[in-house]
Structures are given as structure tokens and as C-alpha cells.
Coordinates of N, CA and C in Angstrom, one line a residue:
X303 N -33.3 -11.2 -11.8 CA -32.4 -10.1 -11.5 C -32.0 -9.4 -12.7
X304 N -32.0 -8.0 -12.7 CA -31.6 -7.3 -13.9 C -30.1 -7.4 -14.1
X305 N -29.8 -7.2 -15.4 CA -28.4 -7.2 -15.8 C -27.6 -6.2 -15.1
X306 N -26.5 -6.6 -14.4 CA -25.7 -5.6 -13.7 C -24.5 -5.1 -14.5
X307 N -24.4 -5.5 -15.8 CA -23.4 -4.9 -16.6 C -23.6 -3.4 -16.8
X308 N -22.6 -2.6 -16.9 CA -22.7 -1.2 -17.1 C -21.7 -0.7 -18.1
X309 N -21.9 0.5 -18.6 CA -21.0 1.1 -19.5 C -20.1 2.0 -18.7
X310 N -18.8 1.8 -18.7 CA -17.9 2.5 -17.9 C -17.6 3.9 -18.6
X311 N -17.4 4.9 -17.8 CA -17.0 6.2 -18.4 C -15.5 6.2 -18.3
X312 N -14.9 7.2 -18.9 CA -13.4 7.4 -18.9 C -12.9 7.5 -17.4
X313 N -13.7 8.2 -16.6 CA -13.3 8.4 -15.2 C -13.4 7.0 -14.5
X314 N -14.4 6.2 -14.8 CA -14.6 4.9 -14.2 C -13.4 4.0 -14.5
X315 N -13.0 4.1 -15.7 CA -11.8 3.2 -16.2 C -10.5 3.6 -15.4
X316 N -10.4 4.9 -15.2 CA -9.2 5.4 -14.5 C -9.2 5.0 -13.0
X317 N -10.4 4.9 -12.5 CA -10.5 4.5 -11.1 C -10.2 3.0 -11.0
X318 N -10.7 2.2 -11.9 CA -10.4 0.8 -11.8 C -8.9 0.5 -12.1
X319 N -8.4 1.3 -13.0 CA -6.9 1.2 -13.3 C -6.1 1.5 -12.1
X320 N -6.5 2.5 -11.4 CA -5.7 2.9 -10.1 C -5.9 1.8 -9.1
X321 N -7.1 1.1 -9.1 CA -7.3 0.1 -8.1 C -6.5 -1.2 -8.3
X322 N -6.0 -1.4 -9.6 CA -5.2 -2.5 -9.9 C -3.9 -2.4 -9.1
X323 N -3.4 -1.2 -8.9 CA -2.1 -1.1 -8.1 C -2.4 -1.4 -6.7
X324 N -3.6 -1.0 -6.2 CA -4.0 -1.3 -4.8 C -4.1 -2.8 -4.6
X325 N -4.6 -3.5 -5.6 CA -4.8 -5.0 -5.5 C -3.4 -5.6 -5.4
X326 N -2.5 -5.1 -6.2 CA -1.1 -5.7 -6.2 C -0.5 -5.5 -4.8
X327 N -0.7 -4.3 -4.3 CA -0.1 -3.9 -3.0 C -0.7 -4.8 -1.9
X328 N -2.0 -5.0 -1.9 CA -2.7 -5.8 -0.9 C -2.2 -7.3 -1.0
X329 N -2.0 -7.8 -2.2 CA -1.5 -9.1 -2.4 C -0.1 -9.3 -1.7
X330 N 0.7 -8.3 -1.9 CA 2.1 -8.3 -1.4 C 2.0 -8.2 0.1
X331 N 1.2 -7.3 0.7 CA 1.1 -7.1 2.1 C 0.5 -8.3 2.8
X332 N -0.6 -8.8 2.3 CA -1.4 -9.9 3.0 C -0.7 -11.3 2.8
X333 N 0.1 -11.4 1.8 CA 0.8 -12.7 1.6 C -0.1 -13.7 0.8
X334 N 0.6 -14.8 0.5 CA 0.0 -15.8 -0.4 C -1.2 -16.5 0.1
X335 N -1.5 -16.3 1.4 CA -2.8 -16.9 1.9 C -4.0 -16.2 1.5
X336 N -3.9 -15.0 1.0 CA -5.0 -14.2 0.7 C -5.1 -13.9 -0.8
X337 N -6.2 -14.4 -1.4 CA -6.5 -14.2 -2.8 C -7.2 -12.8 -2.9
X338 N -6.7 -12.0 -3.8 CA -7.3 -10.7 -4.0 C -7.7 -10.5 -5.5
X339 N -9.0 -10.2 -5.7 CA -9.5 -10.1 -7.0 C -10.3 -8.8 -7.2
X340 N -10.0 -8.1 -8.3 CA -10.7 -6.9 -8.7 C -11.6 -7.2 -9.9
X341 N -12.9 -7.0 -9.7 CA -13.9 -7.2 -10.7 C -14.4 -5.9 -11.3
X342 N -14.5 -5.9 -12.6 CA -15.2 -4.8 -13.3 C -16.6 -5.2 -13.6
X343 N -17.6 -4.3 -13.5 CA -19.0 -4.7 -13.8 C -19.3 -4.4 -15.3
X344 N -18.3 -4.1 -16.1 CA -18.5 -3.9 -17.5 C -18.9 -5.2 -18.3
X345 N -18.2 -6.3 -17.9 CA -18.5 -7.5 -18.5 C -18.5 -8.6 -17.5
X346 N -19.6 -9.1 -17.1 CA -19.7 -10.1 -16.0 C -19.1 -11.4 -16.4
X347 N -19.1 -11.7 -17.7 CA -18.6 -13.0 -18.1 C -17.1 -13.0 -18.1
X348 N -16.5 -11.9 -18.0 CA -15.0 -11.8 -17.9 C -14.7 -10.6 -17.0
X349 N -15.1 -10.6 -15.8 CA -15.1 -9.5 -14.9 C -13.8 -9.3 -14.2
X350 N -13.0 -10.3 -14.0 CA -11.8 -10.3 -13.2 C -10.7 -9.6 -14.0
X351 N -10.4 -8.3 -13.6 CA -9.3 -7.6 -14.3 C -8.0 -7.6 -13.6
X352 N -8.0 -8.1 -12.4 CA -6.7 -8.2 -11.7 C -6.9 -9.3 -10.6
X353 N -6.0 -10.3 -10.7 CA -6.1 -11.5 -9.8 C -4.7 -11.7 -9.1
X354 N -4.6 -11.7 -7.8 CA -3.4 -12.0 -7.1 C -3.6 -13.2 -6.3
X355 N -2.7 -14.1 -6.3 CA -2.7 -15.4 -5.6 C -4.0 -16.2 -6.0
X356 N -4.3 -16.2 -7.3 CA -5.4 -16.9 -7.8 C -5.3 -18.4 -7.8
X357 N -4.1 -19.0 -7.3 CA -3.9 -20.4 -7.3 C -4.9 -21.1 -6.4
X358 N -5.4 -20.4 -5.4 CA -6.3 -21.0 -4.4 C -7.6 -21.4 -5.1
X359 N -8.1 -20.6 -5.9 CA -9.4 -20.9 -6.6 C -9.2 -21.3 -8.1
X360 N -8.0 -21.1 -8.6 CA -7.8 -21.4 -10.0 C -8.2 -20.3 -10.9
X361 N -8.6 -19.2 -10.3 CA -9.1 -18.1 -11.2 C -7.9 -17.2 -11.7
X362 N -8.1 -16.7 -12.9 CA -7.1 -15.9 -13.5 C -7.8 -14.6 -14.1
X363 N -7.0 -13.7 -14.6 CA -7.6 -12.5 -15.2 C -8.5 -13.0 -16.3
X364 N -9.7 -12.4 -16.4 CA -10.7 -12.8 -17.4 C -11.7 -13.8 -16.9
X365 N -11.6 -14.2 -15.6 CA -12.6 -15.1 -15.0 C -13.9 -14.4 -14.8
X366 N -15.0 -15.2 -14.8 CA -16.3 -14.6 -14.6 C -16.6 -14.2 -13.2
X367 N -17.5 -13.3 -13.0 CA -17.9 -13.0 -11.6 C -18.6 -14.2 -11.0
X368 N -18.6 -14.3 -9.7 CA -19.2 -15.4 -9.0 C -20.7 -15.1 -8.7
X369 N -21.4 -16.2 -8.4 CA -22.8 -16.0 -8.0 C -22.9 -15.3 -6.7
X370 N -22.0 -15.6 -5.8 CA -22.0 -14.9 -4.5 C -21.7 -13.4 -4.6
X371 N -20.8 -13.1 -5.5 CA -20.5 -11.7 -5.7 C -21.7 -10.9 -6.2
X372 N -22.4 -11.6 -7.1 CA -23.6 -11.0 -7.7 C -24.7 -10.8 -6.6
X373 N -24.8 -11.8 -5.7 CA -25.8 -11.7 -4.6 C -25.4 -10.6 -3.7
X374 N -24.1 -10.5 -3.4 CA -23.6 -9.4 -2.5 C -23.9 -8.0 -3.2
X375 N -23.7 -7.9 -4.5 CA -23.9 -6.7 -5.2 C -25.4 -6.3 -5.1
X376 N -26.2 -7.3 -5.2 CA -27.7 -7.1 -5.2 C -28.1 -6.6 -3.8
X377 N -27.5 -7.2 -2.7 CA -27.8 -6.8 -1.3 C -27.4 -5.4 -1.1
X378 N -26.2 -5.0 -1.6 CA -25.7 -3.7 -1.4 C -26.6 -2.7 -2.1
X379 N -27.0 -3.0 -3.3 CA -27.9 -2.0 -4.0 C -29.3 -2.0 -3.4
X380 N -29.8 -3.1 -2.9 CA -31.1 -3.2 -2.3 C -31.2 -2.3 -1.0
X381 N -30.1 -2.4 -0.3 CA -30.1 -1.7 1.0 C -29.7 -0.2 0.8
X382 N -29.2 0.1 -0.3 CA -28.8 1.5 -0.6 C -27.5 1.9 0.2
X383 N -26.9 1.0 0.8 CA -25.7 1.3 1.6 C -24.5 0.7 0.9
X384 N -23.6 1.5 0.4 CA -22.4 1.0 -0.4 C -21.3 0.7 0.6
X385 N -21.5 -0.4 1.3 CA -20.5 -0.7 2.4 C -19.9 -2.0 2.1
X386 N -18.7 -2.2 2.8 CA -18.0 -3.5 2.7 C -18.8 -4.6 3.5
X387 N -18.8 -5.8 2.9 CA -19.4 -6.9 3.5 C -18.4 -7.9 3.8
X388 N -18.3 -8.3 5.1 CA -17.3 -9.3 5.5 C -18.1 -10.6 5.9
X389 N -17.6 -11.8 5.6 CA -18.3 -13.0 5.8 C -17.4 -14.2 5.7
X390 N -17.8 -15.3 6.2 CA -17.1 -16.6 6.1 C -17.7 -17.3 4.9
X391 N -16.8 -18.0 4.2 CA -17.1 -18.7 2.9 C -16.4 -20.1 3.0
X392 N -16.7 -20.9 2.0 CA -16.1 -22.2 1.9 C -15.7 -22.5 0.5
X393 N -14.6 -23.1 0.3 CA -14.2 -23.5 -1.1 C -14.8 -24.8 -1.4
X394 N -14.7 -25.3 -2.7 CA -15.2 -26.6 -3.1 C -14.6 -27.7 -2.2
X395 N -13.4 -27.5 -1.8 CA -12.7 -28.6 -1.0 C -13.1 -28.5 0.5
X396 N -14.0 -27.5 0.8 CA -14.4 -27.4 2.2 C -13.5 -26.6 3.1
X397 N -12.6 -25.8 2.5 CA -11.7 -25.0 3.2 C -12.4 -23.7 3.7
X398 N -12.3 -23.4 4.9 CA -13.0 -22.1 5.4 C -12.2 -20.9 4.9
X399 N -13.0 -19.9 4.4 CA -12.4 -18.7 3.9 C -13.0 -17.5 4.6
X400 N -12.2 -16.6 5.0 CA -12.7 -15.3 5.5 C -12.6 -14.4 4.4
X401 N -13.8 -13.9 4.0 CA -13.9 -13.1 2.8 C -14.5 -11.7 3.1
X402 N -14.2 -10.8 2.1 CA -14.8 -9.4 2.2 C -15.0 -9.0 0.7
X403 N -16.1 -8.3 0.5 CA -16.5 -7.8 -0.8 C -16.6 -6.3 -0.6
X404 N -15.8 -5.5 -1.3 CA -15.8 -4.1 -1.2 C -16.2 -3.4 -2.5
X405 N -17.3 -2.6 -2.4 CA -17.8 -2.0 -3.7 C -16.8 -0.9 -4.1
X406 N -16.5 -0.8 -5.4 CA -15.7 0.3 -5.9 C -16.7 1.3 -6.5
X407 N -16.6 2.5 -6.0 CA -17.6 3.6 -6.4 C -16.9 4.4 -7.5
X408 N -17.7 4.6 -8.6 CA -17.2 5.4 -9.7 C -17.9 6.7 -9.9
X409 N -18.0 7.1 -11.1 CA -18.6 8.4 -11.4 C -20.1 8.3 -11.1
X410 N -20.7 9.4 -10.7 CA -22.1 9.5 -10.4 C -22.5 8.5 -9.3
X411 N -21.6 8.2 -8.4 CA -21.9 7.3 -7.3 C -22.4 5.9 -7.7
X412 N -22.0 5.5 -8.9 CA -22.4 4.1 -9.3 C -21.3 3.1 -8.8
X413 N -21.8 1.9 -8.5 CA -20.9 0.8 -8.2 C -20.3 0.3 -9.6
X414 N -19.0 0.4 -9.8 CA -18.4 0.0 -11.1 C -17.6 -1.2 -11.0
X415 N -17.4 -1.7 -9.8 CA -16.6 -2.9 -9.6 C -16.6 -3.4 -8.2
X416 N -16.0 -4.5 -7.9 CA -15.9 -5.1 -6.6 C -14.5 -5.6 -6.3
X417 N -14.0 -5.3 -5.1 CA -12.7 -5.7 -4.7 C -13.0 -6.9 -3.7
X418 N -12.5 -8.1 -4.0 CA -12.8 -9.2 -3.2 C -11.6 -9.8 -2.5
X419 N -11.6 -10.0 -1.2 CA -10.5 -10.6 -0.5 C -11.0 -11.9 0.1
X420 N -10.2 -12.9 -0.2 CA -10.5 -14.3 0.3 C -9.3 -14.8 1.0
X421 N -9.3 -14.9 2.3 CA -8.2 -15.5 3.1 C -8.5 -16.9 3.4
X422 N -7.6 -17.8 2.9 CA -7.7 -19.2 3.0 C -7.1 -19.7 4.3
X423 N -7.9 -20.2 5.2 CA -7.4 -20.6 6.5 C -6.6 -21.8 6.6
X424 N -6.4 -22.5 5.5 CA -5.6 -23.7 5.5 C -4.1 -23.4 5.2
X425 N -3.8 -22.1 5.1 CA -2.4 -21.7 4.8 C -1.5 -22.3 6.0
X426 N -0.3 -22.9 5.6 CA 0.6 -23.4 6.7 C 0.9 -22.3 7.7
X427 N 1.0 -22.6 8.9 CA 1.3 -21.7 10.0 C 2.6 -21.0 9.8
X428 N 3.6 -21.7 9.3 CA 4.9 -21.1 9.0 C 4.8 -20.0 8.0
X429 N 4.0 -20.2 6.9 CA 3.8 -19.2 5.9 C 3.1 -17.9 6.4
X430 N 2.1 -18.2 7.3 CA 1.4 -17.1 7.9 C 2.3 -16.2 8.8
X431 N 3.1 -16.9 9.6 CA 4.1 -16.2 10.5 C 5.1 -15.5 9.7
X432 N 5.6 -16.1 8.6 CA 6.6 -15.5 7.8 C 6.1 -14.2 7.1
X433 N 4.8 -14.1 6.9 CA 4.2 -13.0 6.2 C 4.0 -11.8 7.2
X434 N 3.6 -12.1 8.4 CA 3.3 -11.0 9.3 C 4.2 -10.7 10.5
X435 N 5.2 -11.6 10.7 CA 6.1 -11.4 11.8 C 7.6 -11.6 11.3
X436 N 8.5 -10.8 11.9 CA 9.9 -10.9 11.5 C 10.4 -12.3 12.0
X437 N 11.1 -13.0 11.1 CA 11.6 -14.3 11.5 C 13.1 -14.3 11.3
X438 N 13.8 -15.4 11.6 CA 15.2 -15.5 11.5 C 15.7 -15.2 10.1
X439 N 15.0 -15.7 9.1 CA 15.3 -15.5 7.7 C 14.2 -14.8 7.1
X440 N 14.1 -13.4 7.2 CA 13.0 -12.7 6.7 C 12.9 -12.7 5.2
X441 N 11.6 -12.6 4.8 CA 11.3 -12.6 3.3 C 12.0 -11.3 2.7
X442 N 12.8 -11.6 1.7 CA 13.5 -10.5 1.1 C 12.6 -9.4 0.4
X443 N 11.4 -9.8 0.1 CA 10.4 -8.9 -0.4 C 9.8 -7.9 0.6
X444 N 10.1 -8.2 1.9 CA 9.6 -7.4 3.0 C 10.7 -6.9 3.8
X445 N 11.5 -5.9 3.4 CA 12.6 -5.5 4.2 C 12.2 -4.8 5.4
X446 N 13.1 -4.7 6.4 CA 12.8 -4.0 7.6 C 13.1 -2.5 7.4
X447 N 12.1 -1.7 7.8 CA 12.2 -0.2 7.6 C 11.9 0.4 8.9
X448 N 12.3 1.7 9.0 CA 11.9 2.5 10.2 C 11.0 3.6 9.8
X449 N 9.8 3.7 10.3 CA 8.8 4.7 9.9 C 8.4 5.5 11.1
X450 N 8.4 6.8 11.0 CA 8.1 7.7 12.1 C 6.6 8.0 12.0
X451 N 5.8 7.6 13.0 CA 4.4 7.8 13.1 C 4.2 9.1 14.0
X452 N 4.3 10.2 13.4 CA 4.3 11.5 14.1 C 3.0 12.2 13.8
X453 N 2.7 13.2 14.7 CA 1.5 14.0 14.5 C 1.6 15.1 13.5
X454 N 2.8 15.7 13.4 CA 2.9 16.8 12.4 C 4.3 16.8 11.8
X455 N 4.5 17.6 10.7 CA 5.8 17.5 10.0 C 7.0 18.0 10.8
X456 N 6.7 18.9 11.7 CA 7.8 19.4 12.5 C 8.5 18.3 13.3
X457 N 7.6 17.5 13.9 CA 8.1 16.3 14.7 C 8.7 15.3 13.8
X458 N 8.2 15.1 12.6 CA 8.7 14.2 11.6 C 10.1 14.6 11.2
X459 N 10.3 15.9 10.9 CA 11.6 16.4 10.5 C 12.6 16.2 11.6
X460 N 12.2 16.6 12.8 CA 13.1 16.5 14.0 C 13.5 15.0 14.2
X461 N 12.6 14.1 14.0 CA 13.0 12.7 14.2 C 13.9 12.2 13.1
X462 N 13.7 12.7 11.9 CA 14.5 12.3 10.7 C 16.0 12.8 10.9
X463 N 16.1 14.1 11.4 CA 17.4 14.7 11.7 C 18.1 13.9 12.8
X464 N 17.4 13.6 13.9 CA 18.0 12.9 15.0 C 18.5 11.5 14.6
X465 N 17.6 10.8 13.8 CA 18.0 9.5 13.3 C 19.2 9.5 12.4
X466 N 19.2 10.5 11.5 CA 20.3 10.6 10.5 C 21.6 11.0 11.3
X467 N 21.4 11.9 12.2 CA 22.6 12.4 13.0 C 23.3 11.3 13.7
X468 N 22.5 10.4 14.3 CA 23.0 9.2 15.0 C 23.8 8.3 14.0
X469 N 23.2 8.1 12.8 CA 23.9 7.3 11.8 C 25.2 7.8 11.4
X470 N 25.3 9.1 11.2 CA 26.5 9.8 10.7 C 27.5 9.9 11.8
X471 N 27.1 10.3 13.0 CA 28.0 10.5 14.1 C 28.7 9.2 14.5
X472 N 28.0 8.1 14.4 CA 28.5 6.8 14.8 C 29.3 6.2 13.7
X473 N 29.5 6.8 12.5 CA 30.2 6.2 11.4 C 31.7 6.8 11.4
X474 N 32.7 6.0 11.7 CA 34.0 6.5 11.8 C 34.6 6.8 10.4
X475 N 34.0 6.3 9.4 CA 34.5 6.5 8.0 C 34.2 8.0 7.5
X476 N 33.3 8.7 8.2 CA 32.9 10.0 7.8 C 33.7 11.0 8.7
X477 N 34.5 11.8 8.1 CA 35.3 12.8 8.9 C 34.4 13.8 9.5
X478 N 35.0 14.4 10.6 CA 34.2 15.4 11.3 C 33.8 16.6 10.4
X479 N 34.7 17.0 9.6 CA 34.4 18.2 8.7 C 33.3 17.9 7.7
X480 N 33.0 16.6 7.4 CA 32.0 16.3 6.4 C 30.7 15.7 7.0
X481 N 30.6 15.7 8.3 CA 29.4 15.1 8.9 C 28.1 15.9 8.6
X482 N 28.2 17.2 8.7 CA 26.9 18.0 8.4 C 26.6 17.8 6.9
X483 N 27.6 17.8 6.1 CA 27.3 17.6 4.6 C 26.7 16.3 4.4
X484 N 27.2 15.2 5.1 CA 26.6 13.9 4.9 C 25.2 13.8 5.4
X485 N 24.9 14.4 6.6 CA 23.6 14.5 7.1 C 22.6 15.1 6.1
X486 N 23.0 16.2 5.6 CA 22.1 16.9 4.6 C 21.9 16.1 3.4
X487 N 22.9 15.4 2.9 CA 22.7 14.6 1.7 C 21.8 13.4 2.0
X488 N 21.9 12.8 3.2 CA 21.0 11.7 3.5 C 19.6 12.2 3.7
X489 N 19.4 13.3 4.3 CA 18.1 13.9 4.4 C 17.5 14.2 3.1
X490 N 18.3 14.7 2.2 CA 17.8 15.0 0.8 C 17.4 13.7 0.1
X491 N 18.1 12.6 0.3 CA 17.8 11.3 -0.3 C 16.5 10.7 0.3
X492 N 16.2 11.1 1.5 CA 15.0 10.7 2.2 C 13.8 11.6 1.9
X493 N 14.0 12.6 1.1 CA 12.9 13.5 0.6 C 12.5 14.5 1.6
X494 N 13.3 14.7 2.7 CA 12.9 15.7 3.8 C 12.8 17.1 3.2
X495 N 13.6 17.5 2.3 CA 13.6 18.8 1.8 C 12.5 19.2 0.8
X496 N 11.6 18.2 0.6 CA 10.4 18.4 -0.2 C 9.4 19.1 0.7
X497 N 9.6 19.1 2.0 CA 8.6 19.7 2.9 C 9.0 21.2 3.1
X498 N 7.9 22.0 3.1 CA 8.1 23.4 3.2 C 8.8 23.8 4.5
X499 N 9.8 24.7 4.4 CA 10.6 25.2 5.5 C 11.5 24.2 6.2
X500 N 11.7 23.0 5.5 CA 12.6 22.0 6.0 C 14.0 22.5 6.2
X501 N 14.5 23.3 5.2 CA 15.8 23.8 5.3 C 16.1 24.6 6.6
X502 N 15.1 25.5 6.9 CA 15.3 26.3 8.2 C 15.2 25.4 9.4
X503 N 14.3 24.4 9.4 CA 14.2 23.5 10.6 C 15.4 22.6 10.8
X504 N 16.0 22.1 9.7 CA 17.2 21.3 9.7 C 18.4 22.1 10.2
X505 N 18.5 23.3 9.7 CA 19.6 24.2 10.0 C 19.5 24.5 11.5
X506 N 18.3 24.8 12.1 CA 18.2 25.1 13.5 C 18.6 23.9 14.3
X507 N 18.2 22.7 13.9 CA 18.5 21.5 14.7 C 20.0 21.1 14.7
X508 N 20.6 21.4 13.5 CA 22.1 21.1 13.4 C 22.9 22.2 13.9
X509 N 22.3 23.4 14.2 CA 22.9 24.6 14.7 C 23.9 25.1 13.7
X510 N 23.5 25.1 12.4 CA 24.3 25.7 11.3 C 23.4 26.7 10.6
X511 N 23.9 27.5 9.7 CA 23.1 28.5 9.0 C 22.3 27.8 7.8
X512 N 21.2 28.4 7.5 CA 20.4 27.8 6.4 C 21.2 27.9 5.1
X513 N 22.1 28.9 5.0 CA 22.9 29.1 3.7 C 23.8 27.9 3.6
X514 N 24.3 27.3 4.7 CA 25.2 26.2 4.7 C 24.4 25.0 4.1
X515 N 23.1 24.8 4.6 CA 22.3 23.8 4.1 C 22.1 23.9 2.6
X516 N 21.7 25.1 2.2 CA 21.5 25.3 0.8 C 22.8 25.0 -0.1
X517 N 23.9 25.4 0.5 CA 25.2 25.1 -0.3 C 25.4 23.6 -0.5
X518 N 25.2 22.8 0.6 CA 25.4 21.4 0.4 C 24.3 20.8 -0.5
X519 N 23.1 21.3 -0.5 CA 22.1 20.8 -1.3 C 22.4 21.1 -2.8
X520 N 22.8 22.4 -3.1 CA 23.2 22.8 -4.4 C 24.3 21.9 -5.0
X521 N 25.3 21.7 -4.2 CA 26.4 20.9 -4.6 C 26.0 19.4 -4.9
X522 N 25.1 18.9 -4.0 CA 24.7 17.5 -4.2 C 23.8 17.4 -5.4
X523 N 22.9 18.3 -5.6 CA 22.0 18.2 -6.7 C 22.6 18.4 -8.1
X524 N 23.8 19.1 -8.1 CA 24.5 19.2 -9.4 C 25.1 17.9 -9.8

């Protein structure tokens, strides 16, 4: 098998650097049952540049690439299809692992790294449930949020205004004369006014002038 080590370009390094943030996010989202490892093909003897939940295999940053990862890389290149490979694997202890190897494409369509996901099926059921489902005592690292899955920004702005309006109207500590001001401030803190024409759309929904919206925004931003 030819040497798979490559010389990374500046663009390649930036791609892998950006992927490290993705790996950290996947580790947080998937929970401790899933080991997430990012390999760089620049140095196969020390290919792991980001390791999350490596306690399962004992691997840390700087670990070597595995024989299976090399075989998967060979299969990807032989087939000419740079696609994700999903498969079942087993640890030395015989634990069943659901794995995936995702090629990282760099400059000039080269494979510059591998993103490997290894879900260990021996994770306690309680830990699995605590990761993916709300429980009586939710994980503080995974707060409950409300996200609007809308088709366009107009609908998203309308939902944000409606939700904020309900919050403010139902708050007895906010005086009637300050309710519109409070709504606009909260929408500003949510980033709504970063959207083009949001001022006009918010003004229409609140049935106030856009100048009033601008006034509250100017005062708040000062």
C-alpha cells in the first residue's frame, strides 16, 4: 500500500482547523457514548488532531491512525467515491460499536483527513436517555431552547415577534407604556434586526411606526 501521508496546503490546514470545532460540537451533541476523532493525513503516526470522549479506546490527541481507517481510506480512493462509510465494529473487549468514517476533502479535491464516529453500545441506558431526551433533572450543558423551523425570514420574524409579545404582555413588572420598548429590546438581543427590513416588519406587526422602532433601538444601542 502506498504511503498515504500528504503535504497539507494552507487551505487544507484551515479546513482541518475548522473541523476541530465541528468535532467538539458533535461530541457535545452525541454525548459521552460516542467517541469522535479527527485525523489528519499529514502524519499517520500521530494523525489524531482532535479526540472527544477518547476514554472508550484510550486514544488521545497524537494517537496513530488505525489499520481499519487506512483500509477505509484505501477503499474510498479505489472506488473513486468520496463518501461516508458506516459499519459495525468491535472493541478489544468485544463491545459492539456503530462506526462511521467520513472523508474530509481539502484543496484540489484531495482527502486530507478522516472524521471518525464510534458509538459504544455498552453505554448505560440512563446516560443515553439523559443525552437525547429531556429528563426530570436535565443536563445543565443542554439547556431547553425554543427554535422556529420556518420556511422564510418573514415567517421567522413574525414568530419571534409573537413569542416576545406573549412574554412581555404576560409580565406584570413591565408597565404598559414600556411594553413596545421592551419587545424591541428583546428582539434586538435575539438578533432579529440583523435581518434586512426587520424594522419595517416588526413595526407593522406591533402596529407602531418604524421611527418608533428606530428610536428604541438607538437608545438601547447607546
